[in-house]
């Protein structure tokens, strides 16, 4: 489509796309969902609004889960080529339907891309429409859905701010920190340093510091290892004085655990901190 003029695309390519997007074979519609974004830049804004947007919505609502999955992955990329009001009026209603889709794979693909819509629709529409969908997906029964969303937490916080995070997202973060799937817990651990940098020392100390220490006693070794790295990053982020007063005493208390694995983790944490913290603080 990019090799042809706008008028040629309208006359030649568009009728073909219109036809194959409704082909009887789901594999054909799947390919359309994968490549529809490549055609949009070659079309006029009017054609994009009246032809491409409805076509994309139809693919998001396709009867085959594989097609809906392919379209969901392109959600943010396609929406970036639309006017914000069109995203709100046409795309978001289809996204809301996908959040309750019967296919866990569709929901997982949606979760990986849904928050890419937030900068496009603005803070108001994000709070009103996207945030409830985000919270719904964070509680999805399928761990891959929850996992795909966690990486977006820092970006969501950057857009919404600390106050809304405290009231809306913090309960979900606390729940995910204790998730039964260790990969979900690990993803929360890994996103904590960038979140802490955004939230500031006072909020972090009050709401999240204890959570970071609890991960040092997680039953999964990989999470304990990541928690050790977190303690060091937080010390470097907020400074030695803060760490000595609020973080390190909690870490040192884990040395008294009855579980030898947790005592070993405490020693490993001390070793990790040794290069950034003086011995008078650690011993």
PDB file of C-alpha atoms in Angstrom:
ATOM      1  CA  UNK A   1       0.000   0.000   0.000  1.00  0.00           C
ATOM      2  CA  UNK A   2       2.896   2.395   0.667  1.00  0.00           C
ATOM      3  CA  UNK A   3       4.119   2.146  -2.943  1.00  0.00           C
ATOM      4  CA  UNK A   4       0.821   3.472  -4.266  1.00  0.00           C
ATOM      5  CA  UNK A   5      -0.807   6.866  -4.030  1.00  0.00           C
ATOM      6  CA  UNK A   6      -3.681   7.508  -1.645  1.00  0.00           C
ATOM      7  CA  UNK A   7      -6.157   7.436  -4.520  1.00  0.00           C
ATOM      8  CA  UNK A   8      -4.709   4.155  -5.835  1.00  0.00           C
ATOM      9  CA  UNK A   9      -4.918   2.608  -2.386  1.00  0.00           C
ATOM     10  CA  UNK A  10      -8.533   3.680  -2.140  1.00  0.00           C
ATOM     11  CA  UNK A  11      -9.387   2.296  -5.559  1.00  0.00           C
ATOM     12  CA  UNK A  12      -7.331  -0.921  -5.585  1.00  0.00           C
ATOM     13  CA  UNK A  13      -6.095  -1.991  -2.148  1.00  0.00           C
ATOM     14  CA  UNK A  14      -8.981  -0.963   0.088  1.00  0.00           C
ATOM     15  CA  UNK A  15     -11.613  -3.187  -1.605  1.00  0.00           C
ATOM     16  CA  UNK A  16      -9.236  -6.144  -1.242  1.00  0.00           C
ATOM     17  CA  UNK A  17      -8.675  -5.441   2.468  1.00  0.00           C
ATOM     18  CA  UNK A  18     -12.389  -4.981   2.976  1.00  0.00           C
ATOM     19  CA  UNK A  19     -12.994  -8.393   1.417  1.00  0.00           C
ATOM     20  CA  UNK A  20     -10.223 -10.421   3.059  1.00  0.00           C
ATOM     21  CA  UNK A  21     -10.945  -8.977   6.517  1.00  0.00           C
ATOM     22  CA  UNK A  22     -14.263 -10.848   6.290  1.00  0.00           C
ATOM     23  CA  UNK A  23     -12.893 -13.950   4.567  1.00  0.00           C
ATOM     24  CA  UNK A  24     -14.421 -17.296   5.553  1.00  0.00           C
ATOM     25  CA  UNK A  25     -10.997 -18.623   6.539  1.00  0.00           C
ATOM     26  CA  UNK A  26      -9.860 -17.424   9.966  1.00  0.00           C
ATOM     27  CA  UNK A  27      -6.228 -17.781   8.836  1.00  0.00           C
ATOM     28  CA  UNK A  28      -6.794 -15.110   6.210  1.00  0.00           C
ATOM     29  CA  UNK A  29      -8.413 -12.804   8.758  1.00  0.00           C
ATOM     30  CA  UNK A  30      -5.497 -13.544  11.109  1.00  0.00           C
ATOM     31  CA  UNK A  31      -3.021 -12.250   8.511  1.00  0.00           C
ATOM     32  CA  UNK A  32      -5.137  -9.145   8.024  1.00  0.00           C
ATOM     33  CA  UNK A  33      -5.063  -8.500  11.779  1.00  0.00           C
ATOM     34  CA  UNK A  34      -1.286  -8.865  11.788  1.00  0.00           C
ATOM     35  CA  UNK A  35      -0.683  -6.418   8.927  1.00  0.00           C
ATOM     36  CA  UNK A  36      -3.554  -3.932   8.983  1.00  0.00           C
ATOM     37  CA  UNK A  37      -1.400  -1.303  10.702  1.00  0.00           C
ATOM     38  CA  UNK A  38       0.946  -1.240   7.724  1.00  0.00           C
ATOM     39  CA  UNK A  39      -1.797   0.004   5.422  1.00  0.00           C
ATOM     40  CA  UNK A  40      -3.159   2.851   7.544  1.00  0.00           C
ATOM     41  CA  UNK A  41      -0.333   5.384   6.897  1.00  0.00           C
ATOM     42  CA  UNK A  42      -1.064   5.139   3.176  1.00  0.00           C
ATOM     43  CA  UNK A  43      -4.707   6.123   3.577  1.00  0.00           C
ATOM     44  CA  UNK A  44      -6.381   9.442   4.149  1.00  0.00           C
ATOM     45  CA  UNK A  45      -7.655  10.310   7.649  1.00  0.00           C
ATOM     46  CA  UNK A  46     -11.218  10.048   6.384  1.00  0.00           C
ATOM     47  CA  UNK A  47     -10.684   6.495   5.099  1.00  0.00           C
ATOM     48  CA  UNK A  48      -8.905   5.546   8.297  1.00  0.00           C
ATOM     49  CA  UNK A  49     -11.868   6.773  10.347  1.00  0.00           C
ATOM     50  CA  UNK A  50     -14.624   5.253   8.233  1.00  0.00           C
ATOM     51  CA  UNK A  51     -12.961   2.101   6.883  1.00  0.00           C
ATOM     52  CA  UNK A  52      -9.919   1.013   8.890  1.00  0.00           C
ATOM     53  CA  UNK A  53     -11.208   1.713  12.391  1.00  0.00           C
ATOM     54  CA  UNK A  54     -14.406  -0.332  11.911  1.00  0.00           C
ATOM     55  CA  UNK A  55     -12.350  -3.089  10.264  1.00  0.00           C
ATOM     56  CA  UNK A  56      -9.993  -3.239  13.236  1.00  0.00           C
ATOM     57  CA  UNK A  57     -12.902  -3.315  15.690  1.00  0.00           C
ATOM     58  CA  UNK A  58     -14.428  -6.156  13.693  1.00  0.00           C
ATOM     59  CA  UNK A  59     -11.159  -8.087  14.015  1.00  0.00           C
ATOM     60  CA  UNK A  60     -11.131  -7.475  17.776  1.00  0.00           C
ATOM     61  CA  UNK A  61     -14.612  -9.023  17.826  1.00  0.00           C
ATOM     62  CA  UNK A  62     -13.839 -11.877  15.416  1.00  0.00           C
ATOM     63  CA  UNK A  63     -15.458 -15.234  16.257  1.00  0.00           C
ATOM     64  CA  UNK A  64     -12.021 -16.936  16.214  1.00  0.00           C
ATOM     65  CA  UNK A  65      -9.838 -16.448  19.280  1.00  0.00           C
ATOM     66  CA  UNK A  66      -6.645 -16.551  17.203  1.00  0.00           C
ATOM     67  CA  UNK A  67      -7.780 -13.534  15.193  1.00  0.00           C
ATOM     68  CA  UNK A  68      -8.786 -11.610  18.317  1.00  0.00           C
ATOM     69  CA  UNK A  69      -5.387 -12.412  19.820  1.00  0.00           C
ATOM     70  CA  UNK A  70      -3.552 -11.099  16.749  1.00  0.00           C
ATOM     71  CA  UNK A  71      -5.626  -7.908  16.756  1.00  0.00           C
ATOM     72  CA  UNK A  72      -5.174  -7.350  20.510  1.00  0.00           C
ATOM     73  CA  UNK A  73      -1.384  -7.382  20.123  1.00  0.00           C
ATOM     74  CA  UNK A  74      -1.694  -4.489  17.639  1.00  0.00           C
ATOM     75  CA  UNK A  75      -4.032  -2.468  19.850  1.00  0.00           C
ATOM     76  CA  UNK A  76      -1.700   0.389  20.787  1.00  0.00           C
ATOM     77  CA  UNK A  77       0.073   0.462  17.418  1.00  0.00           C
ATOM     78  CA  UNK A  78      -3.198   0.818  15.514  1.00  0.00           C
ATOM     79  CA  UNK A  79      -4.694   3.298  17.981  1.00  0.00           C
ATOM     80  CA  UNK A  80      -1.686   5.605  17.653  1.00  0.00           C
ATOM     81  CA  UNK A  81      -2.814   6.273  14.091  1.00  0.00           C
ATOM     82  CA  UNK A  82      -6.306   7.342  15.161  1.00  0.00           C
ATOM     83  CA  UNK A  83      -7.656  10.540  16.640  1.00  0.00           C
ATOM     84  CA  UNK A  84      -8.026  10.249  20.444  1.00  0.00           C
ATOM     85  CA  UNK A  85     -11.801  10.678  20.311  1.00  0.00           C
ATOM     86  CA  UNK A  86     -12.007   7.773  17.865  1.00  0.00           C
ATOM     87  CA  UNK A  87     -10.017   5.559  20.226  1.00  0.00           C
ATOM     88  CA  UNK A  88     -12.406   6.424  23.043  1.00  0.00           C
ATOM     89  CA  UNK A  89     -15.606   5.997  21.041  1.00  0.00           C
ATOM     90  CA  UNK A  90     -14.752   2.920  18.951  1.00  0.00           C
ATOM     91  CA  UNK A  91     -11.708   1.084  20.328  1.00  0.00           C
ATOM     92  CA  UNK A  92     -12.294   1.236  24.094  1.00  0.00           C
ATOM     93  CA  UNK A  93     -15.747  -0.414  23.977  1.00  0.00           C
ATOM     94  CA  UNK A  94     -14.223  -3.345  22.069  1.00  0.00           C
ATOM     95  CA  UNK A  95     -11.351  -3.492  24.571  1.00  0.00           C
ATOM     96  CA  UNK A  96     -13.850  -3.675  27.439  1.00  0.00           C
ATOM     97  CA  UNK A  97     -15.419  -6.725  25.813  1.00  0.00           C
ATOM     98  CA  UNK A  98     -12.025  -8.407  25.409  1.00  0.00           C
ATOM     99  CA  UNK A  99     -11.305  -8.061  29.135  1.00  0.00           C
ATOM    100  CA  UNK A 100     -13.997 -10.707  29.694  1.00  0.00           C
ATOM    101  CA  UNK A 101     -13.087 -12.776  26.635  1.00  0.00           C
ATOM    102  CA  UNK A 102     -13.537 -16.512  26.995  1.00  0.00           C
ATOM    103  CA  UNK A 103      -9.998 -17.170  25.733  1.00  0.00           C
ATOM    104  CA  UNK A 104      -7.191 -16.718  28.234  1.00  0.00           C
ATOM    105  CA  UNK A 105      -4.773 -16.174  25.346  1.00  0.00           C
ATOM    106  CA  UNK A 106      -6.803 -13.246  24.062  1.00  0.00           C
ATOM    107  CA  UNK A 107      -6.846 -11.698  27.537  1.00  0.00           C
ATOM    108  CA  UNK A 108      -3.088 -12.262  27.902  1.00  0.00           C
ATOM    109  CA  UNK A 109      -2.396 -10.515  24.582  1.00  0.00           C
ATOM    110  CA  UNK A 110      -4.696  -7.678  25.566  1.00  0.00           C
ATOM    111  CA  UNK A 111      -2.921  -7.312  28.912  1.00  0.00           C
ATOM    112  CA  UNK A 112       0.436  -6.938  27.192  1.00  0.00           C
ATOM    113  CA  UNK A 113      -0.767  -3.923  25.194  1.00  0.00           C
ATOM    114  CA  UNK A 114      -3.755  -2.312  26.874  1.00  0.00           C
ATOM    115  CA  UNK A 115      -1.892   0.352  28.840  1.00  0.00           C
ATOM    116  CA  UNK A 116      -0.295   1.588  25.630  1.00  0.00           C
ATOM    117  CA  UNK A 117      -3.654   3.281  25.119  1.00  0.00           C
ATOM    118  CA  UNK A 118      -3.306   5.463  28.228  1.00  0.00           C
ATOM    119  CA  UNK A 119      -1.064   8.171  26.715  1.00  0.00           C
ATOM    120  CA  UNK A 120      -3.315   8.280  23.660  1.00  0.00           C
ATOM    121  CA  UNK A 121      -6.634   8.860  25.413  1.00  0.00           C
ATOM    122  CA  UNK A 122      -5.324  11.069  28.235  1.00  0.00           C
ATOM    123  CA  UNK A 123      -5.630  10.990  32.000  1.00  0.00           C
ATOM    124  CA  UNK A 124      -9.391  11.512  32.146  1.00  0.00           C
ATOM    125  CA  UNK A 125     -10.340   8.587  29.908  1.00  0.00           C
ATOM    126  CA  UNK A 126      -7.639   6.459  31.503  1.00  0.00           C
ATOM    127  CA  UNK A 127      -9.100   6.966  34.980  1.00  0.00           C
ATOM    128  CA  UNK A 128     -12.689   6.579  33.840  1.00  0.00           C
ATOM    129  CA  UNK A 129     -12.347   3.648  31.443  1.00  0.00           C
ATOM    130  CA  UNK A 130      -8.890   2.067  31.295  1.00  0.00           C
ATOM    131  CA  UNK A 131      -8.105   1.887  35.006  1.00  0.00           C
ATOM    132  CA  UNK A 132     -11.141  -0.283  35.869  1.00  0.00           C
ATOM    133  CA  UNK A 133     -10.222  -2.630  33.000  1.00  0.00           C
ATOM    134  CA  UNK A 134      -6.600  -2.703  34.183  1.00  0.00           C
ATOM    135  CA  UNK A 135      -7.693  -3.642  37.706  1.00  0.00           C
ATOM    136  CA  UNK A 136     -10.018  -6.300  36.318  1.00  0.00           C
ATOM    137  CA  UNK A 137      -7.186  -7.912  34.364  1.00  0.00           C
ATOM    138  CA  UNK A 138      -4.866  -7.739  37.390  1.00  0.00           C
ATOM    139  CA  UNK A 139      -7.286 -10.129  39.107  1.00  0.00           C
ATOM    140  CA  UNK A 140      -7.602 -12.483  36.138  1.00  0.00           C
ATOM    141  CA  UNK A 141      -7.501 -16.169  37.020  1.00  0.00           C
ATOM    142  CA  UNK A 142      -4.898 -16.854  34.316  1.00  0.00           C
ATOM    143  CA  UNK A 143      -1.391 -15.973  35.623  1.00  0.00           C
ATOM    144  CA  UNK A 144      -0.077 -14.951  32.200  1.00  0.00           C
ATOM    145  CA  UNK A 145      -2.635 -12.141  32.109  1.00  0.00           C
ATOM    146  CA  UNK A 146      -1.540 -10.798  35.484  1.00  0.00           C
ATOM    147  CA  UNK A 147       2.103 -11.220  34.537  1.00  0.00           C
ATOM    148  CA  UNK A 148       1.765  -9.249  31.290  1.00  0.00           C
ATOM    149  CA  UNK A 149       0.252  -6.295  33.143  1.00  0.00           C
ATOM    150  CA  UNK A 150       2.752  -5.927  35.961  1.00  0.00           C
ATOM    151  CA  UNK A 151       5.492  -4.478  33.780  1.00  0.00           C
ATOM    152  CA  UNK A 152       3.167  -1.572  32.983  1.00  0.00           C
ATOM    153  CA  UNK A 153       2.784  -0.527  36.627  1.00  0.00           C
ATOM    154  CA  UNK A 154       5.553   2.138  36.583  1.00  0.00           C
ATOM    155  CA  UNK A 155       4.128   3.654  33.385  1.00  0.00           C
ATOM    156  CA  UNK A 156       0.619   3.663  34.860  1.00  0.00           C
ATOM    157  CA  UNK A 157       1.851   5.359  38.012  1.00  0.00           C
ATOM    158  CA  UNK A 158       3.734   7.975  35.978  1.00  0.00           C
ATOM    159  CA  UNK A 159       0.483   8.896  34.244  1.00  0.00           C
ATOM    160  CA  UNK A 160      -1.933   8.683  37.175  1.00  0.00           C
ATOM    161  CA  UNK A 161       0.197   9.964  40.044  1.00  0.00           C
ATOM    162  CA  UNK A 162       0.823   8.883  43.616  1.00  0.00           C
ATOM    163  CA  UNK A 163      -2.603   9.747  45.029  1.00  0.00           C
ATOM    164  CA  UNK A 164      -4.520   7.577  42.594  1.00  0.00           C
ATOM    165  CA  UNK A 165      -1.953   4.798  42.910  1.00  0.00           C
ATOM    166  CA  UNK A 166      -2.511   4.724  46.664  1.00  0.00           C
ATOM    167  CA  UNK A 167      -6.287   4.455  46.372  1.00  0.00           C
ATOM    168  CA  UNK A 168      -6.688   2.315  43.259  1.00  0.00           C
ATOM    169  CA  UNK A 169      -3.543   0.351  42.456  1.00  0.00           C
ATOM    170  CA  UNK A 170      -1.855  -0.221  45.797  1.00  0.00           C
ATOM    171  CA  UNK A 171      -4.362  -2.855  46.999  1.00  0.00           C
ATOM    172  CA  UNK A 172      -3.839  -4.734  43.732  1.00  0.00           C
ATOM    173  CA  UNK A 173      -0.035  -4.502  44.076  1.00  0.00           C
ATOM    174  CA  UNK A 174      -0.215  -5.844  47.626  1.00  0.00           C
ATOM    175  CA  UNK A 175      -2.341  -8.746  46.437  1.00  0.00           C
ATOM    176  CA  UNK A 176      -0.003  -9.532  43.533  1.00  0.00           C
ATOM    177  CA  UNK A 177       2.978  -9.438  45.899  1.00  0.00           C
ATOM    178  CA  UNK A 178       1.483 -12.527  47.559  1.00  0.00           C
ATOM    179  CA  UNK A 179       0.297 -14.141  44.307  1.00  0.00           C
ATOM    180  CA  UNK A 180       0.229 -17.946  44.282  1.00  0.00           C
ATOM    181  CA  UNK A 181       2.253 -17.961  41.046  1.00  0.00           C
ATOM    182  CA  UNK A 182       5.897 -17.236  41.784  1.00  0.00           C
ATOM    183  CA  UNK A 183       6.513 -15.680  38.356  1.00  0.00           C
ATOM    184  CA  UNK A 184       3.873 -13.064  39.123  1.00  0.00           C
ATOM    185  CA  UNK A 185       5.494 -12.304  42.473  1.00  0.00           C
ATOM    186  CA  UNK A 186       8.877 -12.055  40.745  1.00  0.00           C
ATOM    187  CA  UNK A 187       7.521  -9.548  38.239  1.00  0.00           C
ATOM    188  CA  UNK A 188       6.261  -7.374  41.102  1.00  0.00           C
ATOM    189  CA  UNK A 189       9.668  -7.589  42.783  1.00  0.00           C
ATOM    190  CA  UNK A 190      11.425  -6.516  39.600  1.00  0.00           C
ATOM    191  CA  UNK A 191       9.174  -3.501  39.013  1.00  0.00           C
ATOM    192  CA  UNK A 192       9.612  -2.199  42.569  1.00  0.00           C
ATOM    193  CA  UNK A 193      12.804  -0.076  42.090  1.00  0.00           C
ATOM    194  CA  UNK A 194      11.355   2.038  39.237  1.00  0.00           C
ATOM    195  CA  UNK A 195       8.093   2.362  41.167  1.00  0.00           C
ATOM    196  CA  UNK A 196      10.006   3.453  44.275  1.00  0.00           C
ATOM    197  CA  UNK A 197      11.852   6.108  42.287  1.00  0.00           C
ATOM    198  CA  UNK A 198       8.531   7.553  41.093  1.00  0.00           C
ATOM    199  CA  UNK A 199       6.739   7.342  44.426  1.00  0.00           C
ATOM    200  CA  UNK A 200       9.402   8.946  46.566  1.00  0.00           C
ATOM    201  CA  UNK A 201      10.909   7.928  49.854  1.00  0.00           C
ATOM    202  CA  UNK A 202       8.025   8.877  52.184  1.00  0.00           C
ATOM    203  CA  UNK A 203       5.341   6.950  50.298  1.00  0.00           C
ATOM    204  CA  UNK A 204       7.603   3.970  49.724  1.00  0.00           C
ATOM    205  CA  UNK A 205       8.630   3.769  53.369  1.00  0.00           C
ATOM    206  CA  UNK A 206       5.026   3.855  54.548  1.00  0.00           C
ATOM    207  CA  UNK A 207       3.417   1.563  51.993  1.00  0.00           C
ATOM    208  CA  UNK A 208       5.958  -0.731  50.327  1.00  0.00           C
ATOM    209  CA  UNK A 209       9.137  -1.092  52.385  1.00  0.00           C
ATOM    210  CA  UNK A 210       7.839  -3.962  54.534  1.00  0.00           C
ATOM    211  CA  UNK A 211       6.745  -5.799  51.406  1.00  0.00           C
ATOM    212  CA  UNK A 212      10.286  -5.681  50.004  1.00  0.00           C
ATOM    213  CA  UNK A 213      11.673  -7.185  53.208  1.00  0.00           C
ATOM    214  CA  UNK A 214       9.063  -9.981  53.208  1.00  0.00           C
ATOM    215  CA  UNK A 215      10.303 -11.115  49.808  1.00  0.00           C
ATOM    216  CA  UNK A 216      13.627 -12.013  51.460  1.00  0.00           C
ATOM    217  CA  UNK A 217      11.711 -14.864  53.092  1.00  0.00           C
ATOM    218  CA  UNK A 218       9.818 -16.049  50.046  1.00  0.00           C
ATOM    219  CA  UNK A 219       9.681 -19.810  49.547  1.00  0.00           C
ATOM    220  CA  UNK A 220      11.136 -19.484  46.017  1.00  0.00           C
ATOM    221  CA  UNK A 221      14.903 -18.988  45.719  1.00  0.00           C
ATOM    222  CA  UNK A 222      14.694 -16.851  42.561  1.00  0.00           C
ATOM    223  CA  UNK A 223      12.466 -14.340  44.330  1.00  0.00           C
ATOM    224  CA  UNK A 224      14.776 -14.178  47.336  1.00  0.00           C
ATOM    225  CA  UNK A 225      17.700 -13.493  44.986  1.00  0.00           C
ATOM    226  CA  UNK A 226      15.800 -10.714  43.253  1.00  0.00           C
ATOM    227  CA  UNK A 227      14.756  -9.304  46.631  1.00  0.00           C
ATOM    228  CA  UNK A 228      18.437  -9.101  47.635  1.00  0.00           C
ATOM    229  CA  UNK A 229      19.163  -7.078  44.500  1.00  0.00           C
ATOM    230  CA  UNK A 230      16.180  -4.856  45.354  1.00  0.00           C
ATOM    231  CA  UNK A 231      17.535  -4.042  48.809  1.00  0.00           C
ATOM    232  CA  UNK A 232      20.790  -2.880  47.269  1.00  0.00           C
ATOM    233  CA  UNK A 233      19.006  -0.807  44.582  1.00  0.00           C
ATOM    234  CA  UNK A 234      16.759   0.826  47.178  1.00  0.00           C
ATOM    235  CA  UNK A 235      19.766   1.677  49.332  1.00  0.00           C
ATOM    236  CA  UNK A 236      21.471   3.296  46.350  1.00  0.00           C
ATOM    237  CA  UNK A 237      18.242   5.096  45.418  1.00  0.00           C
ATOM    238  CA  UNK A 238      17.236   6.560  48.782  1.00  0.00           C
ATOM    239  CA  UNK A 239      20.659   6.857  50.389  1.00  0.00           C
ATOM    240  CA  UNK A 240      22.624   5.324  53.213  1.00  0.00           C
ATOM    241  CA  UNK A 241      21.027   7.398  55.967  1.00  0.00           C
ATOM    242  CA  UNK A 242      17.511   6.291  55.019  1.00  0.00           C
ATOM    243  CA  UNK A 243      18.560   2.666  54.576  1.00  0.00           C
ATOM    244  CA  UNK A 244      20.328   2.596  57.934  1.00  0.00           C
ATOM    245  CA  UNK A 245      17.249   3.934  59.692  1.00  0.00           C
ATOM    246  CA  UNK A 246      14.394   2.187  57.886  1.00  0.00           C
ATOM    247  CA  UNK A 247      15.537  -0.730  55.733  1.00  0.00           C
ATOM    248  CA  UNK A 248      18.656  -2.407  57.084  1.00  0.00           C
ATOM    249  CA  UNK A 249      17.310  -3.026  60.631  1.00  0.00           C
ATOM    250  CA  UNK A 250      14.392  -4.951  59.097  1.00  0.00           C
ATOM    251  CA  UNK A 251      16.819  -6.934  56.938  1.00  0.00           C
ATOM    252  CA  UNK A 252      19.062  -7.728  59.888  1.00  0.00           C
ATOM    253  CA  UNK A 253      16.077  -9.009  61.854  1.00  0.00           C
ATOM    254  CA  UNK A 254      15.653 -11.807  59.321  1.00  0.00           C
ATOM    255  CA  UNK A 255      18.934 -13.303  60.597  1.00  0.00           C
ATOM    256  CA  UNK A 256      16.958 -14.629  63.569  1.00  0.00           C
ATOM    257  CA  UNK A 257      14.663 -16.729  61.385  1.00  0.00           C
ATOM    258  CA  UNK A 258      14.211 -20.379  62.335  1.00  0.00           C
ATOM    259  CA  UNK A 259      14.599 -21.289  58.649  1.00  0.00           C
ATOM    260  CA  UNK A 260      18.256 -21.657  57.690  1.00  0.00           C
ATOM    261  CA  UNK A 261      17.491 -20.678  54.076  1.00  0.00           C
ATOM    262  CA  UNK A 262      16.217 -17.309  55.235  1.00  0.00           C
ATOM    263  CA  UNK A 263      19.265 -16.852  57.461  1.00  0.00           C
ATOM    264  CA  UNK A 264      21.453 -17.560  54.431  1.00  0.00           C
ATOM    265  CA  UNK A 265      19.459 -14.995  52.472  1.00  0.00           C
ATOM    266  CA  UNK A 266      20.094 -12.450  55.218  1.00  0.00           C
ATOM    267  CA  UNK A 267      23.831 -13.129  54.966  1.00  0.00           C
ATOM    268  CA  UNK A 268      23.708 -12.794  51.186  1.00  0.00           C
ATOM    269  CA  UNK A 269      21.900  -9.475  51.590  1.00  0.00           C
ATOM    270  CA  UNK A 270      24.601  -8.231  53.949  1.00  0.00           C
ATOM    271  CA  UNK A 271      27.249  -9.311  51.458  1.00  0.00           C
ATOM    272  CA  UNK A 272      25.455  -7.489  48.652  1.00  0.00           C
ATOM    273  CA  UNK A 273      25.228  -4.312  50.737  1.00  0.00           C
ATOM    274  CA  UNK A 274      28.826  -4.444  51.931  1.00  0.00           C
ATOM    275  CA  UNK A 275      30.177  -2.434  49.001  1.00  0.00           C
ATOM    276  CA  UNK A 276      27.693   0.421  49.475  1.00  0.00           C
ATOM    277  CA  UNK A 277      27.216   0.411  53.258  1.00  0.00           C
ATOM    278  CA  UNK A 278      29.858   0.691  55.968  1.00  0.00           C
ATOM    279  CA  UNK A 279      30.540  -2.148  58.388  1.00  0.00           C
ATOM    280  CA  UNK A 280      29.356  -0.021  61.332  1.00  0.00           C
ATOM    281  CA  UNK A 281      25.824  -0.172  59.881  1.00  0.00           C
ATOM    282  CA  UNK A 282      25.820  -3.886  59.088  1.00  0.00           C
ATOM    283  CA  UNK A 283      27.349  -5.286  62.241  1.00  0.00           C
TER     284      UNK A 283
END
